[in-house]
Amino acid sequence: MCGVVGYIGSRQAAPTLLDGLKRLEYRGYDSAGLTIFNEEQEMRTVKCKGRIGALEEKIADHPLSGTIGIGHTRWATHGEPSDINSHPHTSPSGRISVVHNGIIENYQHLKAYLISKGYVFYTETDTEVIPHLIDFYYHGDLAEAVTQAASKMEGSYALGVMAREEPDKIVALRKDSPLVAGVSAEGNFIASDVSALLPYTRTVYYLHDNELAVIGASSIRFLSMEGESVAKEPVTITWSVDAAEKSGYEHFMLKEIHEQPKAIRDTLASRIMPGQPVAIEQINMSPEDIRAIQKIFIVACGTAYHAGVVGKTILEKMTGIPVETDIASEFRYRGPIIQENALLIVISQSGETADTLAALREGRKKGARTLAITNVMGSSVTREADSVFYTWAGPEIAVASTKAYVTQIIALLTIGLYFAQCKESMASEEIERIKSEMLLLPGKAEAVLAQKETLQKFAAETFNHRDMFYLGRGLDYAVAMEGSLKLKEISYIHTESYAGGELKHGTIALIEKGTVVIALATQKALREKMISNIKEVTTRGANVLGFTMGNAESGVWDGVANAMFYIPATEDLLAPILAVIPLQLFSYYVAVLRGCDVDRPRNLAKSVTVE
Ligand code: AGP
């Protein structure tokens, strides 16, 4: 996720754009840059690695004067944070400059084509193909060249584009990444979201997918991809700056829960494609290396550890390789036996967690090959691991991890399928069937989000309880652990997660009339056993919210629990991704009802860099 801004008008563009970028810094902050048309009608670009403050310092040394420009704050996906990989990106001729938020899935194919046409590439980014492609199609009409380039691009994009020959306009285009245009008496704007525009205007137009905006200092036109005019009504924004940063959601956590369909889609992009082999860039492992792996260790902390617990089942089922999942702070001190041909997978949203880093070093020291799954490009784990798998969830601001967790499971599924492909441990039809189901997950996650009323109602009935229990079997037990952590960290309610069959070995003594139990039963083979476990607690008076896959029609669930939540049907191995979403929402609603500081829970930090 990145932040895009553009301005054309009577103000100085550089300070206006820098101000807008600071308001978008929550969308990405590893590098930033501006392109400005100066008074001599030249396009000048200044960009650098680091926060907006670093860019401001660079601009102080190389002042940018002019009233038209585009700007960008980056959250790296393709190519580590560096000066050269920062946006704006420019065509080799220097006549096209582009800022981009999104992922160009077919960039390698486009890059090869453009190289064959004589274009030179300097960066590791997917974005660099965009200015080159626009340049390729440019014959004096920027809007037309952008349209033609877009017709060749697959993936998501919000673009701000300038052309040296047309210093009177910025062209903007969106597909699957947000973009707004703002109008004011002193000029017009584009931005990834309205928070960047609020000091200047509250009159905005929301672009829809495949709509172009051609923005002049005192004019704004909207076009379809066919070049036809699109009529749009302006919207007056009444939100505060704070609400705008959260796209109107009350908290970052709720916003990030709702970003999960996109985070899943982005993490799948260019890796899982119908009819094509699973692809992982930067895996740095030959098919022989993969076939030689005898044992996998997954090591992580907190929510990332819970993703690792799901990962154990996924990888064992897909690859037939035995997997051990460990809590990072325990791993080093238990003297793990790491024999030859072991792979150590560390999972860390931030890539900076001290215990996870220490476990990675321990594994390396003992001779394991290492693979890091992380959301932050250039973070410490990426520098120390042999291979890296980036989740493309975008920055996670709320302390409670949500979208990082689901993308970590997507990463583990993708790695599992990739290994299975090399080892031939799964039939190709089975791999294809799981891939097809994975591609349906974003839509199914949307369907889960749409059913929030059941969770709001159950939260309203139960938010003042002191204890709650989470039950599940198999993968549902792993999800129960994550649901339990989510509730306790943001609502301060004591929760415990139990394997459904284990409760009767002691903890069932705590179940009494009114005890709240969240019971997961998504796994088909374990459903009847789980129904029995639910009955064990309901007969002792528990108030049960049940989660299963499918719908109420079969009647199997009639009278089993006090309330039911149905997730859309999917493969059992994929169910955790859909099952965790209602648990996140339930925790959120309970915490809000209890008046807790949802985004900044007491005693917690987003990144735990001490042991
Ligand atoms: C979860 O909501 C927590 N914020 C926490 O458990 C977190 O997952 C853990 O500290 C690991 O962080 P990492 O993924 O950045 O390594």
mmCIF file with all atom_site columns, N, CA and C in Angstrom, residues 30-31 49-50 74 76 79-86 124 376-379 390:
data_model
loop_
_atom_site.group_PDB
_atom_site.id
_atom_site.type_symbol
_atom_site.label_atom_id
_atom_site.label_alt_id
_atom_site.label_comp_id
_atom_site.label_asym_id
_atom_site.label_entity_id
_atom_site.label_seq_id
_atom_site.pdbx_PDB_ins_code
_atom_site.Cartn_x
_atom_site.Cartn_y
_atom_site.Cartn_z
_atom_site.occupancy
_atom_site.B_iso_or_equiv
_atom_site.pdbx_formal_charge
_atom_site.auth_seq_id
_atom_site.auth_comp_id
_atom_site.auth_asym_id
_atom_site.auth_atom_id
_atom_site.pdbx_PDB_model_num
ATOM 1  N N  . ASP A 1 30  ? 8.407  3.984   3.716  1.00 0.00 ? 30  ASP A N  1
ATOM 2  C CA . ASP A 1 30  ? 9.809  3.579   3.605  1.00 0.00 ? 30  ASP A CA 1
ATOM 3  C C  . ASP A 1 30  ? 10.584 4.408   2.597  1.00 0.00 ? 30  ASP A C  1
ATOM 4  N N  . SER A 1 31  ? 9.898  5.158   1.763  1.00 0.00 ? 31  SER A N  1
ATOM 5  C CA . SER A 1 31  ? 10.570 6.087   0.855  1.00 0.00 ? 31  SER A CA 1
ATOM 6  C C  . SER A 1 31  ? 9.535  7.032   0.275  1.00 0.00 ? 31  SER A C  1
ATOM 7  N N  . LYS A 1 49  ? 15.008 7.185   -0.041 1.00 0.00 ? 49  LYS A N  1
ATOM 8  C CA . LYS A 1 49  ? 14.608 6.202   0.967  1.00 0.00 ? 49  LYS A CA 1
ATOM 9  C C  . LYS A 1 49  ? 14.358 6.943   2.284  1.00 0.00 ? 49  LYS A C  1
ATOM 10 N N  . GLY A 1 50  ? 13.422 6.447   3.073  1.00 0.00 ? 50  GLY A N  1
ATOM 11 C CA . GLY A 1 50  ? 13.184 7.038   4.393  1.00 0.00 ? 50  GLY A CA 1
ATOM 12 C C  . GLY A 1 50  ? 11.830 7.723   4.449  1.00 0.00 ? 50  GLY A C  1
ATOM 13 N N  . ARG A 1 74  ? 5.952  5.479   -0.075 1.00 0.00 ? 74  ARG A N  1
ATOM 14 C CA . ARG A 1 74  ? 5.987  4.087   -0.531 1.00 0.00 ? 74  ARG A CA 1
ATOM 15 C C  . ARG A 1 74  ? 5.954  3.075   0.611  1.00 0.00 ? 74  ARG A C  1
ATOM 16 N N  . ALA A 1 76  ? 7.089  -0.638  0.310  1.00 0.00 ? 76  ALA A N  1
ATOM 17 C CA . ALA A 1 76  ? 7.707  -1.459  -0.734 1.00 0.00 ? 76  ALA A CA 1
ATOM 18 C C  . ALA A 1 76  ? 7.035  -2.822  -0.895 1.00 0.00 ? 76  ALA A C  1
ATOM 19 N N  . GLY A 1 79  ? 10.978 -4.818  -4.842 1.00 0.00 ? 79  GLY A N  1
ATOM 20 C CA . GLY A 1 79  ? 12.199 -4.014  -4.738 1.00 0.00 ? 79  GLY A CA 1
ATOM 21 C C  . GLY A 1 79  ? 12.290 -3.362  -3.379 1.00 0.00 ? 79  GLY A C  1
ATOM 22 N N  . GLU A 1 80  ? 13.447 -3.531  -2.727 1.00 0.00 ? 80  GLU A N  1
ATOM 23 C CA . GLU A 1 80  ? 13.599 -3.037  -1.356 1.00 0.00 ? 80  GLU A CA 1
ATOM 24 C C  . GLU A 1 80  ? 13.549 -1.514  -1.316 1.00 0.00 ? 80  GLU A C  1
ATOM 25 N N  . PRO A 1 81  ? 13.269 -0.952  -0.129 1.00 0.00 ? 81  PRO A N  1
ATOM 26 C CA . PRO A 1 81  ? 13.279 0.504   -0.031 1.00 0.00 ? 81  PRO A CA 1
ATOM 27 C C  . PRO A 1 81  ? 14.669 1.046   -0.368 1.00 0.00 ? 81  PRO A C  1
ATOM 28 N N  . SER A 1 82  ? 14.753 1.920   -1.351 1.00 0.00 ? 82  SER A N  1
ATOM 29 C CA . SER A 1 82  ? 16.040 2.519   -1.735 1.00 0.00 ? 82  SER A CA 1
ATOM 30 C C  . SER A 1 82  ? 15.714 3.773   -2.538 1.00 0.00 ? 82  SER A C  1
ATOM 31 N N  . ASP A 1 83  ? 16.739 4.623   -2.721 1.00 0.00 ? 83  ASP A N  1
ATOM 32 C CA . ASP A 1 83  ? 16.506 5.853   -3.500 1.00 0.00 ? 83  ASP A CA 1
ATOM 33 C C  . ASP A 1 83  ? 15.999 5.502   -4.889 1.00 0.00 ? 83  ASP A C  1
ATOM 34 N N  . ILE A 1 84  ? 16.669 4.529   -5.528 1.00 0.00 ? 84  ILE A N  1
ATOM 35 C CA . ILE A 1 84  ? 16.362 4.228   -6.934 1.00 0.00 ? 84  ILE A CA 1
ATOM 36 C C  . ILE A 1 84  ? 14.970 3.602   -7.086 1.00 0.00 ? 84  ILE A C  1
ATOM 37 N N  . ASN A 1 85  ? 14.563 2.788   -6.086 1.00 0.00 ? 85  ASN A N  1
ATOM 38 C CA . ASN A 1 85  ? 13.245 2.137   -6.188 1.00 0.00 ? 85  ASN A CA 1
ATOM 39 C C  . ASN A 1 85  ? 12.090 3.060   -5.789 1.00 0.00 ? 85  ASN A C  1
ATOM 40 N N  . SER A 1 86  ? 12.413 4.244   -5.226 1.00 0.00 ? 86  SER A N  1
ATOM 41 C CA . SER A 1 86  ? 11.359 5.174   -4.808 1.00 0.00 ? 86  SER A CA 1
ATOM 42 C C  . SER A 1 86  ? 10.635 5.718   -6.030 1.00 0.00 ? 86  SER A C  1
ATOM 43 N N  . GLU A 1 124 ? 14.178 -2.293  -9.378 1.00 0.00 ? 124 GLU A N  1
ATOM 44 C CA . GLU A 1 124 ? 13.643 -3.661  -9.173 1.00 0.00 ? 124 GLU A CA 1
ATOM 45 C C  . GLU A 1 124 ? 12.119 -3.632  -9.090 1.00 0.00 ? 124 GLU A C  1
ATOM 46 N N  . VAL A 1 376 ? 7.190  -6.569  5.825  1.00 0.00 ? 376 VAL A N  1
ATOM 47 C CA . VAL A 1 376 ? 7.948  -5.319  5.723  1.00 0.00 ? 376 VAL A CA 1
ATOM 48 C C  . VAL A 1 376 ? 9.230  -5.540  4.936  1.00 0.00 ? 376 VAL A C  1
ATOM 49 N N  . MET A 1 377 ? 9.245  -4.951  3.757  1.00 0.00 ? 377 MET A N  1
ATOM 50 C CA . MET A 1 377 ? 10.407 -5.108  2.890  1.00 0.00 ? 377 MET A CA 1
ATOM 51 C C  . MET A 1 377 ? 11.625 -4.421  3.525  1.00 0.00 ? 377 MET A C  1
ATOM 52 N N  . GLY A 1 378 ? 12.751 -5.087  3.467  1.00 0.00 ? 378 GLY A N  1
ATOM 53 C CA . GLY A 1 378 ? 13.977 -4.485  4.002  1.00 0.00 ? 378 GLY A CA 1
ATOM 54 C C  . GLY A 1 378 ? 14.104 -4.620  5.512  1.00 0.00 ? 378 GLY A C  1
ATOM 55 N N  . SER A 1 379 ? 13.153 -5.283  6.179  1.00 0.00 ? 379 SER A N  1
ATOM 56 C CA . SER A 1 379 ? 13.217 -5.424  7.637  1.00 0.00 ? 379 SER A CA 1
ATOM 57 C C  . SER A 1 379 ? 14.357 -6.398  8.008  1.00 0.00 ? 379 SER A C  1
ATOM 58 N N  . TYR A 1 390 ? 7.235  -12.193 0.770  1.00 0.00 ? 390 TYR A N  1
ATOM 59 C CA . TYR A 1 390 ? 6.560  -10.984 1.267  1.00 0.00 ? 390 TYR A CA 1
ATOM 60 C C  . TYR A 1 390 ? 5.054  -11.155 1.220  1.00 0.00 ? 390 TYR A C  1
#
